[in-house]
Short mmCIF file of C-alpha atoms in Angstrom, two decimals:
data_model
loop_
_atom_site.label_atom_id
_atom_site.label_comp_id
_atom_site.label_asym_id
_atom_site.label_seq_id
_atom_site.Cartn_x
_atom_site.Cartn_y
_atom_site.Cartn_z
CA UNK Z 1 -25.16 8.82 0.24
CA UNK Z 2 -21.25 8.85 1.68
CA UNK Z 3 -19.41 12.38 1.25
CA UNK Z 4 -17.70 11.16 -2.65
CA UNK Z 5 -14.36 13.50 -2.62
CA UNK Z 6 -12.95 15.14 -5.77
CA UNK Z 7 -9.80 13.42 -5.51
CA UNK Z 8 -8.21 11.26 -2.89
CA UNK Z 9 -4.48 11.26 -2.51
CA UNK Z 10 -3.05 7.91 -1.01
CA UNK Z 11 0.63 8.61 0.52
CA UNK Z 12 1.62 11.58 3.09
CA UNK Z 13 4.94 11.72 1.49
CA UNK Z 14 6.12 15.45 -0.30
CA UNK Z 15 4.27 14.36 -3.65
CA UNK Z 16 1.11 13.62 -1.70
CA UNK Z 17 1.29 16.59 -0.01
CA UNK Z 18 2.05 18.55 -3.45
CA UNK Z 19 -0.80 17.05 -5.10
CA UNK Z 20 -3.30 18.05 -2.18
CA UNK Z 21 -2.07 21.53 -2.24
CA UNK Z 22 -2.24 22.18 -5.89
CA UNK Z 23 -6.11 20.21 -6.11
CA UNK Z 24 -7.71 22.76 -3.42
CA UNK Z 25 -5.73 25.93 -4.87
CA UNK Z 26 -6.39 25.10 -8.44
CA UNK Z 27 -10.62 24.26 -7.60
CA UNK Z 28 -11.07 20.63 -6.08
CA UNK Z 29 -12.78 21.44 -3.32
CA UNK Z 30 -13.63 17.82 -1.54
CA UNK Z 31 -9.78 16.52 -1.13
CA UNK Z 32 -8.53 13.75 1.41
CA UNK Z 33 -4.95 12.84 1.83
CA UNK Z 34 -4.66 9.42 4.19
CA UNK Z 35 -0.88 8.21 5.10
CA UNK Z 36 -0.65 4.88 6.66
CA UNK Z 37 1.86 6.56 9.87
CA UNK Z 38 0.94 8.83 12.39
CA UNK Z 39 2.27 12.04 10.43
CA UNK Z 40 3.46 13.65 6.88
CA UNK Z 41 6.67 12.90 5.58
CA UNK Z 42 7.16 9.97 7.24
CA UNK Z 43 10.75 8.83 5.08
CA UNK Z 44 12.14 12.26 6.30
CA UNK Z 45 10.92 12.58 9.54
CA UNK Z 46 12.17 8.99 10.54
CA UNK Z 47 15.24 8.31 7.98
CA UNK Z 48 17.03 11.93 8.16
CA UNK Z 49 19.34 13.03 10.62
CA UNK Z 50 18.66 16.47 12.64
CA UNK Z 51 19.79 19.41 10.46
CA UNK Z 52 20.07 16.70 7.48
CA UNK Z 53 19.73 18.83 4.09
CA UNK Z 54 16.68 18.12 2.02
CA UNK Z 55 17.35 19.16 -1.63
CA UNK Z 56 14.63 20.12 -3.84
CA UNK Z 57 16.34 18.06 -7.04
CA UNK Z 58 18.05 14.39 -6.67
CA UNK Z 59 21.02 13.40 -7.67
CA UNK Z 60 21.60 17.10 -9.41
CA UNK Z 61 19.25 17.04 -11.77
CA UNK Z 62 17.92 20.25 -11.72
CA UNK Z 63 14.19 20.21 -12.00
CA UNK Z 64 11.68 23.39 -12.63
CA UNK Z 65 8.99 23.78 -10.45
CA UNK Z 66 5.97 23.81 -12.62
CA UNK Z 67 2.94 24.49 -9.96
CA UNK Z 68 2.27 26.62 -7.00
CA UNK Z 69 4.30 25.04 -4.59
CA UNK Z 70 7.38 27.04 -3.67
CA UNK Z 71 9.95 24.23 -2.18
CA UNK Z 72 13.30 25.05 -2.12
CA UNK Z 73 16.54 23.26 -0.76
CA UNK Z 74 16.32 23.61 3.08
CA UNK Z 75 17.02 21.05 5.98
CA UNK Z 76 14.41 18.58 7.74
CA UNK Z 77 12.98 20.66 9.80
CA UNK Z 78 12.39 23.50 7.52
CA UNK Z 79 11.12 21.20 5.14
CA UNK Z 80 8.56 19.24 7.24
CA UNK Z 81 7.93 23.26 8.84
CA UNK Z 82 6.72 24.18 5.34
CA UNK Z 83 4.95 21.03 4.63
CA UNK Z 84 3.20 21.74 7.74
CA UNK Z 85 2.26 25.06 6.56
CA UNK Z 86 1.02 24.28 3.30
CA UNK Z 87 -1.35 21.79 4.82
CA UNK Z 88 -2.58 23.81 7.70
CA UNK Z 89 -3.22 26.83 5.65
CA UNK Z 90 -5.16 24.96 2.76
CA UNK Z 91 -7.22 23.12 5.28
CA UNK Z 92 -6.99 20.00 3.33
CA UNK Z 93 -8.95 16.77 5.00
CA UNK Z 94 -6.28 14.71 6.38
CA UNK Z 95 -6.25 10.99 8.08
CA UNK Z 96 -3.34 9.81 9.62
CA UNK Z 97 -2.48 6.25 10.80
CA UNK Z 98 -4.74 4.71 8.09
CA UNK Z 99 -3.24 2.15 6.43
CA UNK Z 100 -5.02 2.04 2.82
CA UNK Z 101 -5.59 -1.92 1.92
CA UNK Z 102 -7.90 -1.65 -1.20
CA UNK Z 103 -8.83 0.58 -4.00
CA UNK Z 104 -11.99 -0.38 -5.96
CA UNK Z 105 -13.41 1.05 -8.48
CA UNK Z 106 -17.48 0.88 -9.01
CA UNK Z 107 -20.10 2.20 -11.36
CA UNK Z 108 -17.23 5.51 -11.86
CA UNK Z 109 -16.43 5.85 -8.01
CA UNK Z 110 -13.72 4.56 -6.63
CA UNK Z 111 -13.77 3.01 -3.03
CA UNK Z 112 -10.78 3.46 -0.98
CA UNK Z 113 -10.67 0.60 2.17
CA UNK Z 114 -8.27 1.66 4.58
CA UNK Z 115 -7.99 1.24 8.67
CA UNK Z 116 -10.40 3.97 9.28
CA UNK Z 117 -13.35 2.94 6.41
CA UNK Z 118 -14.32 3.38 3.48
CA UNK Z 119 -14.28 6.47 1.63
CA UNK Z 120 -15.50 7.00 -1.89
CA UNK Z 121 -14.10 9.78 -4.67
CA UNK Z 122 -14.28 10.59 -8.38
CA UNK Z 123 -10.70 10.41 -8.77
CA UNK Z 124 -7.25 8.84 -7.00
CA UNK Z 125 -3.58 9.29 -6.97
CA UNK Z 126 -1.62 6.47 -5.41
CA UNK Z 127 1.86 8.21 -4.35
CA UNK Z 128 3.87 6.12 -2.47
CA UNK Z 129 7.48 5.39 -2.02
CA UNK Z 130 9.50 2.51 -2.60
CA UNK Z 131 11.06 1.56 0.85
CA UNK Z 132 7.76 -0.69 1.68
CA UNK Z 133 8.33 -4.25 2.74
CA UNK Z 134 5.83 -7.02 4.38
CA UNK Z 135 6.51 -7.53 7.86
CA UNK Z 136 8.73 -11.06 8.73
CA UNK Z 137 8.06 -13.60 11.80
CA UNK Z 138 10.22 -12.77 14.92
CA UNK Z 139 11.79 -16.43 13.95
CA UNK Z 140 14.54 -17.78 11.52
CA UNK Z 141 13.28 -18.77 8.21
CA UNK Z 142 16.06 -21.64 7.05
CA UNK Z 143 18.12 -20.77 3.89
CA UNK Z 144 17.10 -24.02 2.27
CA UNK Z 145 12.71 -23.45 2.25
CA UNK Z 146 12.78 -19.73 1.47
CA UNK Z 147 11.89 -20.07 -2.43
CA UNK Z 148 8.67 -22.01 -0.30
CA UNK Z 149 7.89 -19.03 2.22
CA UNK Z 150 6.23 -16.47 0.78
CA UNK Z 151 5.12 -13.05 1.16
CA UNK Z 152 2.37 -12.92 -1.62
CA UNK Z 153 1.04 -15.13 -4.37
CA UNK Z 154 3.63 -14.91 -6.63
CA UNK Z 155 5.37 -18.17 -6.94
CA UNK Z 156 2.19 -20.51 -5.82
CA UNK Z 157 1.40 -23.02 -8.67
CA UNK Z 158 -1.43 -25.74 -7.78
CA UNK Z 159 -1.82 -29.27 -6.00
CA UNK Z 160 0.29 -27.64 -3.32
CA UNK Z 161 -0.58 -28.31 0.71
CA UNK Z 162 -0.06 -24.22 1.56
CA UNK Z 163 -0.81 -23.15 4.76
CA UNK Z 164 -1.39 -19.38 5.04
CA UNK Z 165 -0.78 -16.86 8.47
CA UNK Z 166 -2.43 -14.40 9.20
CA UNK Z 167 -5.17 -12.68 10.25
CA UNK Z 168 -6.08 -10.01 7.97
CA UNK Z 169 -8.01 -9.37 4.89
CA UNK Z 170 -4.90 -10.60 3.17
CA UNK Z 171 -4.74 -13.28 4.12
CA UNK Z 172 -8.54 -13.98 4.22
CA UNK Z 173 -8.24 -13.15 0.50
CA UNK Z 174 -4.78 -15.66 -0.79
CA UNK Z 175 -6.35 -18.32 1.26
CA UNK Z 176 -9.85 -18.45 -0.32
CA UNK Z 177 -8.02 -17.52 -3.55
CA UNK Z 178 -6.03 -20.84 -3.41
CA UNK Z 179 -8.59 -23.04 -2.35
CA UNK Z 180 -9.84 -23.42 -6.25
CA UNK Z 181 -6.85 -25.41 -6.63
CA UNK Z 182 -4.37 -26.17 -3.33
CA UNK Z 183 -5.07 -27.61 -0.25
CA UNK Z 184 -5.16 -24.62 2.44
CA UNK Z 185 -5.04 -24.11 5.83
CA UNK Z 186 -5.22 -20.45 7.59
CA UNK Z 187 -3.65 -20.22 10.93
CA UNK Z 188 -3.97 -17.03 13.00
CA UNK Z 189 -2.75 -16.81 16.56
CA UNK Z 190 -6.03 -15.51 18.07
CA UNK Z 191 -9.16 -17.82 18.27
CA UNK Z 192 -11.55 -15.45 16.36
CA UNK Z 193 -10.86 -13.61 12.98
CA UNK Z 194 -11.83 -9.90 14.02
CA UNK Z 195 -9.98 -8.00 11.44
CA UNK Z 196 -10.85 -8.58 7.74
CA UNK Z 197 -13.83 -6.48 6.50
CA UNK Z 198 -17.73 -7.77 7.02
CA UNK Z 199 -17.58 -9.59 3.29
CA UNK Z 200 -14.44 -11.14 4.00
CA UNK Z 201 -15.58 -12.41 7.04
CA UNK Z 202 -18.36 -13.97 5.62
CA UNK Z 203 -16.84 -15.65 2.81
CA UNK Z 204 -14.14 -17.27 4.91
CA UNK Z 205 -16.79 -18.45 6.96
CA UNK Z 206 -18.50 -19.65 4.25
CA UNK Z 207 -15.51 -21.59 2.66
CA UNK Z 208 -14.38 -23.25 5.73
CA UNK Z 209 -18.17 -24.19 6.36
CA UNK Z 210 -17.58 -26.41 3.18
CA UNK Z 211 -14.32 -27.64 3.51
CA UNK Z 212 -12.46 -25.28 1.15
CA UNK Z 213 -10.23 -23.65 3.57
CA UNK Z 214 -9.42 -25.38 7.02
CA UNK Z 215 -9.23 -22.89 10.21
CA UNK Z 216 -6.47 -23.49 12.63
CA UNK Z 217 -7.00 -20.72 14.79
CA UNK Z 218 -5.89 -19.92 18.68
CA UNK Z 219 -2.35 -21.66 17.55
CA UNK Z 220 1.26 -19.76 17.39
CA UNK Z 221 4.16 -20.96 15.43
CA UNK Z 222 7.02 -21.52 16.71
CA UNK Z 223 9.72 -21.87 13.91
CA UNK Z 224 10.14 -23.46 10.54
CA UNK Z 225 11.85 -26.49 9.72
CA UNK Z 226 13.33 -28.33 6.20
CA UNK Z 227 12.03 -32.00 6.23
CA UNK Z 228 13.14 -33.64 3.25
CA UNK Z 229 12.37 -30.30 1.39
CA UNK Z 230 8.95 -30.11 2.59
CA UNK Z 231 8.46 -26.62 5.75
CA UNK Z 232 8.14 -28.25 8.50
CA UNK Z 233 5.56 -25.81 10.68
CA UNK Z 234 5.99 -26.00 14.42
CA UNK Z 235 3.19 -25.39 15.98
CA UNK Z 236 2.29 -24.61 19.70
CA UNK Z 237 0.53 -27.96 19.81
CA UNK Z 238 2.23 -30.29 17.05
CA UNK Z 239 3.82 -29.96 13.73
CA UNK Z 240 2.90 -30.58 10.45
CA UNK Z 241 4.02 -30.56 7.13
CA UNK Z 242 3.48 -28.24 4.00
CA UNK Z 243 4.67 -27.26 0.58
CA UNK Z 244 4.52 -24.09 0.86
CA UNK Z 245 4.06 -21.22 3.83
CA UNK Z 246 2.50 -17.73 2.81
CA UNK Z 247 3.27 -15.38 5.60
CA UNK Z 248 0.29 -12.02 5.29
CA UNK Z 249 1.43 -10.43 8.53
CA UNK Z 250 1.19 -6.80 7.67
CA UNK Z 251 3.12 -4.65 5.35
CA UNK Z 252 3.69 -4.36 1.44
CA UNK Z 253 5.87 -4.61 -1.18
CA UNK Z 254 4.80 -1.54 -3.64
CA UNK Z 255 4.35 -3.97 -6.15
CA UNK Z 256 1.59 -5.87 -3.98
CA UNK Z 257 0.42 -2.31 -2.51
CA UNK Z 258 -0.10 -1.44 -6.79
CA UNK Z 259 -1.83 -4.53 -7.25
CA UNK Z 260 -4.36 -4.47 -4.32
CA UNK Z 261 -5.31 -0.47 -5.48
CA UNK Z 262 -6.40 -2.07 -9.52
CA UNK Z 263 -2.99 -0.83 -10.84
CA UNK Z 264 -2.02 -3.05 -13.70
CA UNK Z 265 1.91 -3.44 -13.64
CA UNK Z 266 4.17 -4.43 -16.71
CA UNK Z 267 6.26 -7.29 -16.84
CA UNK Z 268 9.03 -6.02 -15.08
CA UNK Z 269 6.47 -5.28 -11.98
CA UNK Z 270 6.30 -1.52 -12.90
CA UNK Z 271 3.19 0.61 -12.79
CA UNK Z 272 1.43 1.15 -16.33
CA UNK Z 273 1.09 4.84 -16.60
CA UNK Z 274 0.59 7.39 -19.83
CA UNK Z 275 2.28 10.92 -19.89
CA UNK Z 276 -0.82 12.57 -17.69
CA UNK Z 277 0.71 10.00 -14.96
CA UNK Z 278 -3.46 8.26 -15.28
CA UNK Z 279 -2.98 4.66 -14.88
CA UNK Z 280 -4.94 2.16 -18.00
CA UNK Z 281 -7.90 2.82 -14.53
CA UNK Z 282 -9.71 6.20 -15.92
CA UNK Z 283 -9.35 8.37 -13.06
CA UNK Z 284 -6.72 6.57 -10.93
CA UNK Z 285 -3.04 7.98 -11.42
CA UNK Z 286 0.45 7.24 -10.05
CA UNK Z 287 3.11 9.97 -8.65
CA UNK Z 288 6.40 10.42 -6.92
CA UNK Z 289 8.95 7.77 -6.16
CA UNK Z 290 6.53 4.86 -6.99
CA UNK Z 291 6.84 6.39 -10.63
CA UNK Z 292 10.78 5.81 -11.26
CA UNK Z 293 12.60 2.71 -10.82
CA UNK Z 294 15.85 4.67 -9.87
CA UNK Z 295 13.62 7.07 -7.61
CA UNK Z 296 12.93 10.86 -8.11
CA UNK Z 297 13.20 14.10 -6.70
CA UNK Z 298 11.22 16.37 -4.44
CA UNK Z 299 10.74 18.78 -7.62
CA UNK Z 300 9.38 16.04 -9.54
CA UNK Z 301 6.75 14.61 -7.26
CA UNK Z 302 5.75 18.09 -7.04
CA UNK Z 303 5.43 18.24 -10.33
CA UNK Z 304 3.56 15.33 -10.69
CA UNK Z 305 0.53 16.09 -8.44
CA UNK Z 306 0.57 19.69 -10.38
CA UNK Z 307 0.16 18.19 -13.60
CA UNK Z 308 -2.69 15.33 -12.91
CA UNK Z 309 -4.33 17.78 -11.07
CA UNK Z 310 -4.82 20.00 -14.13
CA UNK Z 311 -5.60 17.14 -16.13
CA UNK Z 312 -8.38 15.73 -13.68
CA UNK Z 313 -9.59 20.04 -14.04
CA UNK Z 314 -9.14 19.52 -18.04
CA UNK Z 315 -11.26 16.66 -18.23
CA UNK Z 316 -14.00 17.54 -16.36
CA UNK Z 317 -14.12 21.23 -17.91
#
């Protein structure tokens, strides 16, 4: 069988690297981090100024430190210094430039699909930030279709003609999703669909073998257009009309990034969560930024990883 980790930590951000830290020095011993960029820390590294000060609390709310993680106020490269330390000196699996797509859970195990695989552990903390968005087209989306253009499946109802882009396992997924009720069309600019996993692949081939999902595939768009309030799609060989465009071109919202990991979220689009930070998923819990609407601190997310760490330890004792 697979190597199963002890815990797998999705997000390189502080409280990713917090909860790696604390799992190996308080007894996990099989623990993965993966973080979708090419390094740690990647809202410091990339938003902060040189010589920018990082504080250890936000907004002055002074926070204690509860674990074994000894942060203190510093600037960016002190902090993402000691971040390096901590994860050099614990030796803690790391896989950078893996963007996670899917959390499962199976039979106890959950199954983490991300750009480099699939990896399997007993238990996983989602700990993302908030500043994720899904990636536009290079061209103008008119004022007057935008509550039709979409970036997830939000606002689709049924009897629509929906035409979905992309060529990932997103948008594999919405477009077989909406066939039960909409007329759908997937267009990707390249003439074979390479990307989405093997069962994906297979099961788009297997609805547009009946007719549930047409393939318009080889074909770029060239801009949108409002035709009597219908999106107008200009294609590279013709245009046609829809009711609605669903654009899964890469990148997240959290909310979607939540729901594609088996995180049920409140009304309000929030993350369910109880006070050990475990989602209503036994074994799958939520930390840092992801957990506040208003955001947190460093301190916090620190604390976070700390604490469901010792309740992961608790529970198995």
């Amino acid at each position: 069988m697979e190597k199963v980790y002890d815990l797998i930590i999705v997000g390189g951000g502080p409280g990713g690297i917090g909860a790696a830290v604390e799992a190996k020095m308080l007894g996990l011993e099989k623990v993965l981090m993966i973080e979708k960029t090419d390094n740690h820390s990647h809202t410091i590294r990339k938003f902060y100024k040189d010589n920018k000060r990082v504080d250890k609390d936000w907004q002055g709310q002074a926070v204690e430190l509860e674990g074994n993680v000894d942060f203190t106020d510093g600037t960016k490269e002190s902090t993402l210094d000691y971040f390096d330390a901590l994860l050099d000196d614990d030796k803690i699996d790391t896989r950078f430039n893996c963007a996670v797509e899917k959390v499962e859970k199976r039979d106890d195990l959950f199954y983490v699909h991300s750009a480099c695989g699939e990896d399997v552990a007993r238990n996983v903390i989602v700990s993302i930030g908030r500043m994720g968005k899904p990636n536009k087209p290079s061209y103008k989306i008119p004022p007057s279709i935008k509550q039709q253009v979409n970036f997830n499946l939000d606002k689709c109802g049924s009897g629509e003609k929906i035409l979905v882009v992309g060529g990932g396992d997103s948008a594999v997924e919405y477009a077989c999703d909406l066939s039960c009720c909409n007329e759908v069309t997937l267009n990707y600019r390249r003439e074979t669909l390479s990307r989405p996993n093997p069962t994906n692949r297979e099961m788009i081939a297997a609805y547009s073998e009946k007719g549930a999902v047409a393939l318009k595939l080889g074909v770029d768009i060239e801009g949108l257009e409002n035709e009597h309030g219908k999106v107008k799609v200009n294609f590279s060989d013709g245009s046609e009309l829809y009711d609605r465009v669903i654009y899964a071109i890469g990148g997240t919202t959290p909310k979607d990034f939540l729901k594609s990991c088996g995180i049920p979220l409140d009304e309000g689009g929030e993350p369910i969560f109880d006070a050990n930070y475990e989602t209503p998923v036994k074994g799958l819990y939520i930390s840092g930024d992801i957990a506040f609407k208003s955001g947190g601190s460093i301190a916090i997310a620190l604390n976070h990883g700390y604490r469901i760490v010792n309740h992961i330890l608790n529970r198995e004792a």
